[in-house]
Amino acid sequence: DAMVIQNPRYQVTQFGKPVTLSCSQTLNHNVMYWYQQKSSQAPKLLFHYYDKDFNNEADTPDNFQSRRPNTSFCFLDIRSPGLGDAAMYLCATSTSTGGPETQYFGPGTRLLVL
Amino acid sequence: GQNIDQPTEMTATEGAIVQINCTYQTSGFNGLFWYQQHAGEAPTFLSYNVLDGLEEKGRFSSFLSRSKGYSYLLLKELQMKDSASYLCVLLDSNYQLIWGAGTKLIIKP
């Protein structure tokens, strides 16, 4: 089945230790998104890629970076995780941003910062 | 500015009907989504409305009134598995998603 895959499902890191979360998709969608979601809050968009074009949200901290080496894969790098970065990180895909396209989400990676 | 309001939590009984309301303010509008999110899982698409009226899909229906800035999600014949958060999501004039905080629905036997 076509899907969005996130690894790992749970990630534990230490304060200040860089961590990378990965996302892959078999839907062949050209748009990929990274969201941060804290408990009982709405998902917060960090950035998205339209093909290789990177779009950063204005309030996304510099501590968060992303890479998209090809259509199928997208990575979220947190350079120096703080305690406040503990959250669920959701990857999503869609076919374009030019219209009301449904976003398809991966299962998420829950990040714990010690 | 843009704002989405929905109740924080609702409780309903298995087999009953529940209506989850969402009101919004926005300067530009290209539609409204409802997503379901079970605890610890990713959101999944339920419905999309861009025109006024009711869209029915099995046990779930979604209604939109653009003039009133109002939508609701109607769940019929509630099942225990419907216990989840329901997120009202606005698509603004730039086709960006504006997410509500979600309504946690608790189903009791």
PDB file of C-alpha atoms in Angstrom:
ATOM      1  CA  ASP A   1       0.000   0.000   0.000  1.00  0.00           C
ATOM      2  CA  ALA A   2       1.144   3.544  -0.738  1.00  0.00           C
ATOM      3  CA  MET A   3       2.050   5.264   2.470  1.00  0.00           C
ATOM      4  CA  VAL A   4       4.091   7.737   4.485  1.00  0.00           C
ATOM      5  CA  ILE A   5       6.676   6.101   6.722  1.00  0.00           C
ATOM      6  CA  GLN A   6       8.480   7.689   9.652  1.00  0.00           C
ATOM      7  CA  ASN A   7      11.431   6.249  11.508  1.00  0.00           C
ATOM      8  CA  PRO A   8      11.948   5.811  14.304  1.00  0.00           C
ATOM      9  CA  ARG A   9       8.524   5.932  15.994  1.00  0.00           C
ATOM     10  CA  TYR A  10      10.184   6.931  19.271  1.00  0.00           C
ATOM     11  CA  GLN A  11      13.467   8.788  19.633  1.00  0.00           C
ATOM     12  CA  VAL A  12      15.284   9.658  22.818  1.00  0.00           C
ATOM     13  CA  THR A  13      18.096  12.181  22.719  1.00  0.00           C
ATOM     14  CA  GLN A  14      20.110  14.216  25.158  1.00  0.00           C
ATOM     15  CA  PHE A  15      19.886  17.943  25.650  1.00  0.00           C
ATOM     16  CA  GLY A  16      22.051  19.562  22.980  1.00  0.00           C
ATOM     17  CA  LYS A  17      22.810  16.344  21.077  1.00  0.00           C
ATOM     18  CA  PRO A  18      21.902  16.579  17.362  1.00  0.00           C
ATOM     19  CA  VAL A  19      19.162  14.265  16.182  1.00  0.00           C
ATOM     20  CA  THR A  20      17.731  13.407  12.769  1.00  0.00           C
ATOM     21  CA  LEU A  21      14.221  12.187  12.064  1.00  0.00           C
ATOM     22  CA  SER A  22      13.379  10.578   8.744  1.00  0.00           C
ATOM     23  CA  CYS A  23      10.351  10.358   6.528  1.00  0.00           C
ATOM     24  CA  SER A  24       9.777   8.450   3.319  1.00  0.00           C
ATOM     25  CA  GLN A  25       6.780   8.153   1.043  1.00  0.00           C
ATOM     26  CA  THR A  26       5.621   5.821  -1.690  1.00  0.00           C
ATOM     27  CA  LEU A  27       2.807   8.125  -2.846  1.00  0.00           C
ATOM     28  CA  ASN A  28       5.071  10.009  -5.281  1.00  0.00           C
ATOM     29  CA  HIS A  29       3.713  13.291  -3.938  1.00  0.00           C
ATOM     30  CA  ASN A  30       5.714  16.392  -4.810  1.00  0.00           C
ATOM     31  CA  VAL A  31       5.039  18.245  -1.544  1.00  0.00           C
ATOM     32  CA  MET A  32       6.353  17.142   1.848  1.00  0.00           C
ATOM     33  CA  TYR A  33       5.710  18.826   5.195  1.00  0.00           C
ATOM     34  CA  TRP A  34       7.152  18.674   8.695  1.00  0.00           C
ATOM     35  CA  TYR A  35       4.917  19.521  11.660  1.00  0.00           C
ATOM     36  CA  GLN A  36       5.602  19.720  15.366  1.00  0.00           C
ATOM     37  CA  GLN A  37       2.726  18.769  17.658  1.00  0.00           C
ATOM     38  CA  LYS A  38       2.781  19.138  21.420  1.00  0.00           C
ATOM     39  CA  SER A  39       0.260  17.506  23.705  1.00  0.00           C
ATOM     40  CA  SER A  40      -3.330  18.735  23.250  1.00  0.00           C
ATOM     41  CA  GLN A  41      -2.230  21.317  20.671  1.00  0.00           C
ATOM     42  CA  ALA A  42      -2.734  21.657  16.955  1.00  0.00           C
ATOM     43  CA  PRO A  43       0.078  20.582  14.631  1.00  0.00           C
ATOM     44  CA  LYS A  44       2.444  23.474  13.929  1.00  0.00           C
ATOM     45  CA  LEU A  45       3.954  23.651  10.446  1.00  0.00           C
ATOM     46  CA  LEU A  46       7.739  23.957  10.559  1.00  0.00           C
ATOM     47  CA  PHE A  47       8.513  23.914   6.816  1.00  0.00           C
ATOM     48  CA  HIS A  48       7.557  22.270   3.581  1.00  0.00           C
ATOM     49  CA  TYR A  49       9.142  21.319   0.272  1.00  0.00           C
ATOM     50  CA  TYR A  50       7.470  21.866  -3.050  1.00  0.00           C
ATOM     51  CA  ASP A  51       9.625  19.480  -5.099  1.00  0.00           C
ATOM     52  CA  LYS A  52      13.119  20.724  -4.158  1.00  0.00           C
ATOM     53  CA  ASP A  53      11.980  24.227  -3.219  1.00  0.00           C
ATOM     54  CA  PHE A  54      12.288  24.710   0.523  1.00  0.00           C
ATOM     55  CA  ASN A  55       9.743  26.899   2.342  1.00  0.00           C
ATOM     56  CA  ASN A  56      10.476  27.814   5.933  1.00  0.00           C
ATOM     57  CA  GLU A  57       7.768  29.160   8.236  1.00  0.00           C
ATOM     58  CA  ALA A  58       8.699  32.556   9.658  1.00  0.00           C
ATOM     59  CA  ASP A  59       8.565  31.402  13.270  1.00  0.00           C
ATOM     60  CA  THR A  60      10.477  28.121  12.835  1.00  0.00           C
ATOM     61  CA  PRO A  61      13.619  28.292  14.986  1.00  0.00           C
ATOM     62  CA  ASP A  62      17.008  28.099  13.280  1.00  0.00           C
ATOM     63  CA  ASN A  63      17.654  25.017  15.394  1.00  0.00           C
ATOM     64  CA  PHE A  64      15.433  23.100  12.952  1.00  0.00           C
ATOM     65  CA  GLN A  65      16.762  22.240   9.513  1.00  0.00           C
ATOM     66  CA  SER A  66      15.537  19.971   6.756  1.00  0.00           C
ATOM     67  CA  ARG A  67      16.875  18.055   3.783  1.00  0.00           C
ATOM     68  CA  ARG A  68      15.097  16.463   0.872  1.00  0.00           C
ATOM     69  CA  PRO A  69      17.624  14.482  -1.195  1.00  0.00           C
ATOM     70  CA  ASN A  70      14.984  13.055  -3.527  1.00  0.00           C
ATOM     71  CA  THR A  71      11.215  12.864  -4.030  1.00  0.00           C
ATOM     72  CA  SER A  72      10.760   9.977  -1.623  1.00  0.00           C
ATOM     73  CA  PHE A  73      12.792  11.068   1.388  1.00  0.00           C
ATOM     74  CA  CYS A  74      12.791  14.043   3.725  1.00  0.00           C
ATOM     75  CA  PHE A  75      14.777  14.564   6.919  1.00  0.00           C
ATOM     76  CA  LEU A  76      14.313  16.809   9.936  1.00  0.00           C
ATOM     77  CA  ASP A  77      17.540  17.774  11.708  1.00  0.00           C
ATOM     78  CA  ILE A  78      17.422  19.305  15.171  1.00  0.00           C
ATOM     79  CA  ARG A  79      20.871  20.730  15.742  1.00  0.00           C
ATOM     80  CA  SER A  80      20.754  21.278  19.485  1.00  0.00           C
ATOM     81  CA  PRO A  81      17.574  19.889  21.002  1.00  0.00           C
ATOM     82  CA  GLY A  82      16.214  21.618  24.059  1.00  0.00           C
ATOM     83  CA  LEU A  83      13.698  20.367  26.565  1.00  0.00           C
ATOM     84  CA  GLY A  84      11.041  22.434  24.803  1.00  0.00           C
ATOM     85  CA  ASP A  85      11.571  20.485  21.588  1.00  0.00           C
ATOM     86  CA  ALA A  86      10.103  17.322  23.067  1.00  0.00           C
ATOM     87  CA  ALA A  87       7.044  16.698  20.924  1.00  0.00           C
ATOM     88  CA  MET A  88       5.509  14.533  18.236  1.00  0.00           C
ATOM     89  CA  TYR A  89       6.975  15.291  14.817  1.00  0.00           C
ATOM     90  CA  LEU A  90       4.651  14.575  11.924  1.00  0.00           C
ATOM     91  CA  CYS A  91       5.597  14.232   8.281  1.00  0.00           C
ATOM     92  CA  ALA A  92       2.894  14.738   5.665  1.00  0.00           C
ATOM     93  CA  THR A  93       2.656  14.729   1.875  1.00  0.00           C
ATOM     94  CA  SER A  94       0.323  16.144  -0.746  1.00  0.00           C
ATOM     95  CA  THR A  95       0.259  16.482  -4.510  1.00  0.00           C
ATOM     96  CA  SER A  96       0.579  20.285  -4.693  1.00  0.00           C
ATOM     97  CA  THR A  97       0.043  23.544  -2.890  1.00  0.00           C
ATOM     98  CA  GLY A  98      -1.927  25.105  -5.711  1.00  0.00           C
ATOM     99  CA  GLY A  99      -5.281  23.857  -4.526  1.00  0.00           C
ATOM    100  CA  PRO A 100      -7.163  22.146  -1.709  1.00  0.00           C
ATOM    101  CA  GLU A 101      -5.143  18.948  -1.664  1.00  0.00           C
ATOM    102  CA  THR A 102      -5.546  16.519   1.203  1.00  0.00           C
ATOM    103  CA  GLN A 103      -2.454  15.947   3.284  1.00  0.00           C
ATOM    104  CA  TYR A 104      -1.489  12.383   4.129  1.00  0.00           C
ATOM    105  CA  PHE A 105       0.335  11.913   7.395  1.00  0.00           C
ATOM    106  CA  GLY A 106       2.905   9.444   8.607  1.00  0.00           C
ATOM    107  CA  PRO A 107       2.529   7.847  12.050  1.00  0.00           C
ATOM    108  CA  GLY A 108       4.854  10.429  13.635  1.00  0.00           C
ATOM    109  CA  THR A 109       8.046  10.271  15.663  1.00  0.00           C
ATOM    110  CA  ARG A 110       7.749  11.070  19.343  1.00  0.00           C
ATOM    111  CA  LEU A 111      10.905  12.829  20.524  1.00  0.00           C
ATOM    112  CA  LEU A 112      11.975  12.789  24.146  1.00  0.00           C
ATOM    113  CA  VAL A 113      14.799  15.084  25.257  1.00  0.00           C
ATOM    114  CA  LEU A 114      16.631  14.179  28.455  1.00  0.00           C
TER     115      LEU A 114
ATOM    116  CA  GLY B   1      -6.198  37.679  11.412  1.00  0.00           C
ATOM    117  CA  GLN B   2      -7.257  34.083  11.430  1.00  0.00           C
ATOM    118  CA  ASN B   3      -8.834  32.213  14.316  1.00  0.00           C
ATOM    119  CA  ILE B   4     -10.489  28.851  14.804  1.00  0.00           C
ATOM    120  CA  ASP B   5     -12.653  27.964  17.803  1.00  0.00           C
ATOM    121  CA  GLN B   6     -13.861  24.500  18.724  1.00  0.00           C
ATOM    122  CA  PRO B   7     -14.748  22.967  22.098  1.00  0.00           C
ATOM    123  CA  THR B   8     -11.858  21.424  23.970  1.00  0.00           C
ATOM    124  CA  GLU B   9     -13.650  18.261  24.993  1.00  0.00           C
ATOM    125  CA  MET B  10     -17.015  16.526  24.516  1.00  0.00           C
ATOM    126  CA  THR B  11     -18.529  13.348  25.922  1.00  0.00           C
ATOM    127  CA  ALA B  12     -21.129  11.153  24.231  1.00  0.00           C
ATOM    128  CA  THR B  13     -22.654   7.706  24.581  1.00  0.00           C
ATOM    129  CA  GLU B  14     -22.031   4.710  22.347  1.00  0.00           C
ATOM    130  CA  GLY B  15     -24.755   4.467  19.693  1.00  0.00           C
ATOM    131  CA  ALA B  16     -25.749   8.118  20.023  1.00  0.00           C
ATOM    132  CA  ILE B  17     -25.180  11.144  17.755  1.00  0.00           C
ATOM    133  CA  VAL B  18     -22.754  13.982  18.461  1.00  0.00           C
ATOM    134  CA  GLN B  19     -22.156  17.301  16.727  1.00  0.00           C
ATOM    135  CA  ILE B  20     -18.778  19.010  16.994  1.00  0.00           C
ATOM    136  CA  ASN B  21     -18.916  22.700  16.134  1.00  0.00           C
ATOM    137  CA  CYS B  22     -16.210  24.891  14.678  1.00  0.00           C
ATOM    138  CA  THR B  23     -16.318  28.641  14.152  1.00  0.00           C
ATOM    139  CA  TYR B  24     -13.678  30.586  12.318  1.00  0.00           C
ATOM    140  CA  GLN B  25     -12.574  34.059  11.300  1.00  0.00           C
ATOM    141  CA  THR B  26     -10.446  34.518   8.214  1.00  0.00           C
ATOM    142  CA  SER B  27      -9.784  37.111   5.548  1.00  0.00           C
ATOM    143  CA  GLY B  28      -9.508  34.497   2.808  1.00  0.00           C
ATOM    144  CA  PHE B  29     -11.116  31.083   2.509  1.00  0.00           C
ATOM    145  CA  ASN B  30     -10.497  28.107   0.252  1.00  0.00           C
ATOM    146  CA  GLY B  31     -12.242  25.416   2.194  1.00  0.00           C
ATOM    147  CA  LEU B  32     -12.380  23.605   5.501  1.00  0.00           C
ATOM    148  CA  PHE B  33     -11.136  20.146   6.445  1.00  0.00           C
ATOM    149  CA  TRP B  34     -11.975  17.865   9.324  1.00  0.00           C
ATOM    150  CA  TYR B  35      -9.283  15.452  10.491  1.00  0.00           C
ATOM    151  CA  GLN B  36      -9.504  12.667  13.070  1.00  0.00           C
ATOM    152  CA  GLN B  37      -6.551  11.999  15.356  1.00  0.00           C
ATOM    153  CA  HIS B  38      -6.365   9.089  17.764  1.00  0.00           C
ATOM    154  CA  ALA B  39      -4.107   9.556  20.770  1.00  0.00           C
ATOM    155  CA  GLY B  40      -0.458   9.201  19.821  1.00  0.00           C
ATOM    156  CA  GLU B  41      -1.246   8.775  16.131  1.00  0.00           C
ATOM    157  CA  ALA B  42      -1.197  10.955  13.034  1.00  0.00           C
ATOM    158  CA  PRO B  43      -4.231  12.901  11.822  1.00  0.00           C
ATOM    159  CA  THR B  44      -6.323  11.217   9.130  1.00  0.00           C
ATOM    160  CA  PHE B  45      -8.536  12.988   6.609  1.00  0.00           C
ATOM    161  CA  LEU B  46     -12.294  12.891   7.200  1.00  0.00           C
ATOM    162  CA  SER B  47     -13.893  15.552   5.017  1.00  0.00           C
ATOM    163  CA  TYR B  48     -13.463  18.698   2.953  1.00  0.00           C
ATOM    164  CA  ASN B  49     -16.095  21.414   2.406  1.00  0.00           C
ATOM    165  CA  VAL B  50     -15.719  24.462   0.203  1.00  0.00           C
ATOM    166  CA  LEU B  51     -19.371  25.172  -0.661  1.00  0.00           C
ATOM    167  CA  ASP B  52     -22.229  25.732   1.777  1.00  0.00           C
ATOM    168  CA  GLY B  53     -24.194  22.692   2.776  1.00  0.00           C
ATOM    169  CA  LEU B  54     -23.925  19.194   4.112  1.00  0.00           C
ATOM    170  CA  GLU B  55     -21.526  16.529   2.868  1.00  0.00           C
ATOM    171  CA  GLU B  56     -22.413  13.029   3.998  1.00  0.00           C
ATOM    172  CA  LYS B  57     -19.946  10.163   4.109  1.00  0.00           C
ATOM    173  CA  GLY B  58     -21.228   7.080   5.898  1.00  0.00           C
ATOM    174  CA  ARG B  59     -21.637   7.726   9.621  1.00  0.00           C
ATOM    175  CA  PHE B  60     -19.860  11.072   9.341  1.00  0.00           C
ATOM    176  CA  SER B  61     -21.261  14.293   7.863  1.00  0.00           C
ATOM    177  CA  SER B  62     -19.757  17.750   7.644  1.00  0.00           C
ATOM    178  CA  PHE B  63     -21.607  21.029   7.244  1.00  0.00           C
ATOM    179  CA  LEU B  64     -20.372  24.463   6.181  1.00  0.00           C
ATOM    180  CA  SER B  65     -21.857  27.942   6.263  1.00  0.00           C
ATOM    181  CA  ARG B  66     -19.368  30.418   4.810  1.00  0.00           C
ATOM    182  CA  SER B  67     -21.473  33.487   5.633  1.00  0.00           C
ATOM    183  CA  LYS B  68     -21.559  32.491   9.307  1.00  0.00           C
ATOM    184  CA  GLY B  69     -17.975  31.229   9.487  1.00  0.00           C
ATOM    185  CA  TYR B  70     -19.320  27.983  10.878  1.00  0.00           C
ATOM    186  CA  SER B  71     -18.867  24.286  10.337  1.00  0.00           C
ATOM    187  CA  TYR B  72     -19.839  21.170  12.192  1.00  0.00           C
ATOM    188  CA  LEU B  73     -18.924  17.506  12.093  1.00  0.00           C
ATOM    189  CA  LEU B  74     -21.793  15.128  12.811  1.00  0.00           C
ATOM    190  CA  LEU B  75     -21.037  11.605  13.957  1.00  0.00           C
ATOM    191  CA  LYS B  76     -23.892   9.073  14.013  1.00  0.00           C
ATOM    192  CA  GLU B  77     -24.161   5.626  15.600  1.00  0.00           C
ATOM    193  CA  LEU B  78     -21.131   6.326  17.737  1.00  0.00           C
ATOM    194  CA  GLN B  79     -18.687   3.496  18.315  1.00  0.00           C
ATOM    195  CA  MET B  80     -16.003   3.218  20.974  1.00  0.00           C
ATOM    196  CA  LYS B  81     -13.350   3.530  18.250  1.00  0.00           C
ATOM    197  CA  ASP B  82     -14.629   7.041  17.508  1.00  0.00           C
ATOM    198  CA  SER B  83     -12.956   8.225  20.705  1.00  0.00           C
ATOM    199  CA  ALA B  84     -10.367  10.615  19.304  1.00  0.00           C
ATOM    200  CA  SER B  85      -9.596  14.282  18.732  1.00  0.00           C
ATOM    201  CA  TYR B  86     -11.333  15.982  15.836  1.00  0.00           C
ATOM    202  CA  LEU B  87      -9.456  18.849  14.246  1.00  0.00           C
ATOM    203  CA  CYS B  88     -11.104  21.643  12.301  1.00  0.00           C
ATOM    204  CA  VAL B  89      -8.633  22.922   9.687  1.00  0.00           C
ATOM    205  CA  LEU B  90      -9.024  26.024   7.553  1.00  0.00           C
ATOM    206  CA  LEU B  91      -7.501  26.432   4.100  1.00  0.00           C
ATOM    207  CA  ASP B  92      -6.677  30.103   3.724  1.00  0.00           C
ATOM    208  CA  SER B  93      -6.362  32.300   0.645  1.00  0.00           C
ATOM    209  CA  ASN B  94      -2.743  31.136   0.153  1.00  0.00           C
ATOM    210  CA  TYR B  95      -3.805  27.485   0.410  1.00  0.00           C
ATOM    211  CA  GLN B  96      -2.057  27.212   3.759  1.00  0.00           C
ATOM    212  CA  LEU B  97      -3.635  25.040   6.446  1.00  0.00           C
ATOM    213  CA  ILE B  98      -4.655  26.760   9.676  1.00  0.00           C
ATOM    214  CA  TRP B  99      -5.222  24.136  12.342  1.00  0.00           C
ATOM    215  CA  GLY B 100      -7.667  24.306  15.243  1.00  0.00           C
ATOM    216  CA  ALA B 101      -6.547  22.844  18.568  1.00  0.00           C
ATOM    217  CA  GLY B 102      -9.002  19.972  18.234  1.00  0.00           C
ATOM    218  CA  THR B 103     -11.964  18.618  20.171  1.00  0.00           C
ATOM    219  CA  LYS B 104     -11.316  15.545  22.282  1.00  0.00           C
ATOM    220  CA  LEU B 105     -14.342  13.252  21.983  1.00  0.00           C
ATOM    221  CA  ILE B 106     -14.858  10.726  24.762  1.00  0.00           C
ATOM    222  CA  ILE B 107     -17.301   7.877  24.071  1.00  0.00           C
ATOM    223  CA  LYS B 108     -18.838   6.095  27.046  1.00  0.00           C
ATOM    224  CA  PRO B 109     -20.557   2.689  26.913  1.00  0.00           C
TER     225      PRO B 109
END
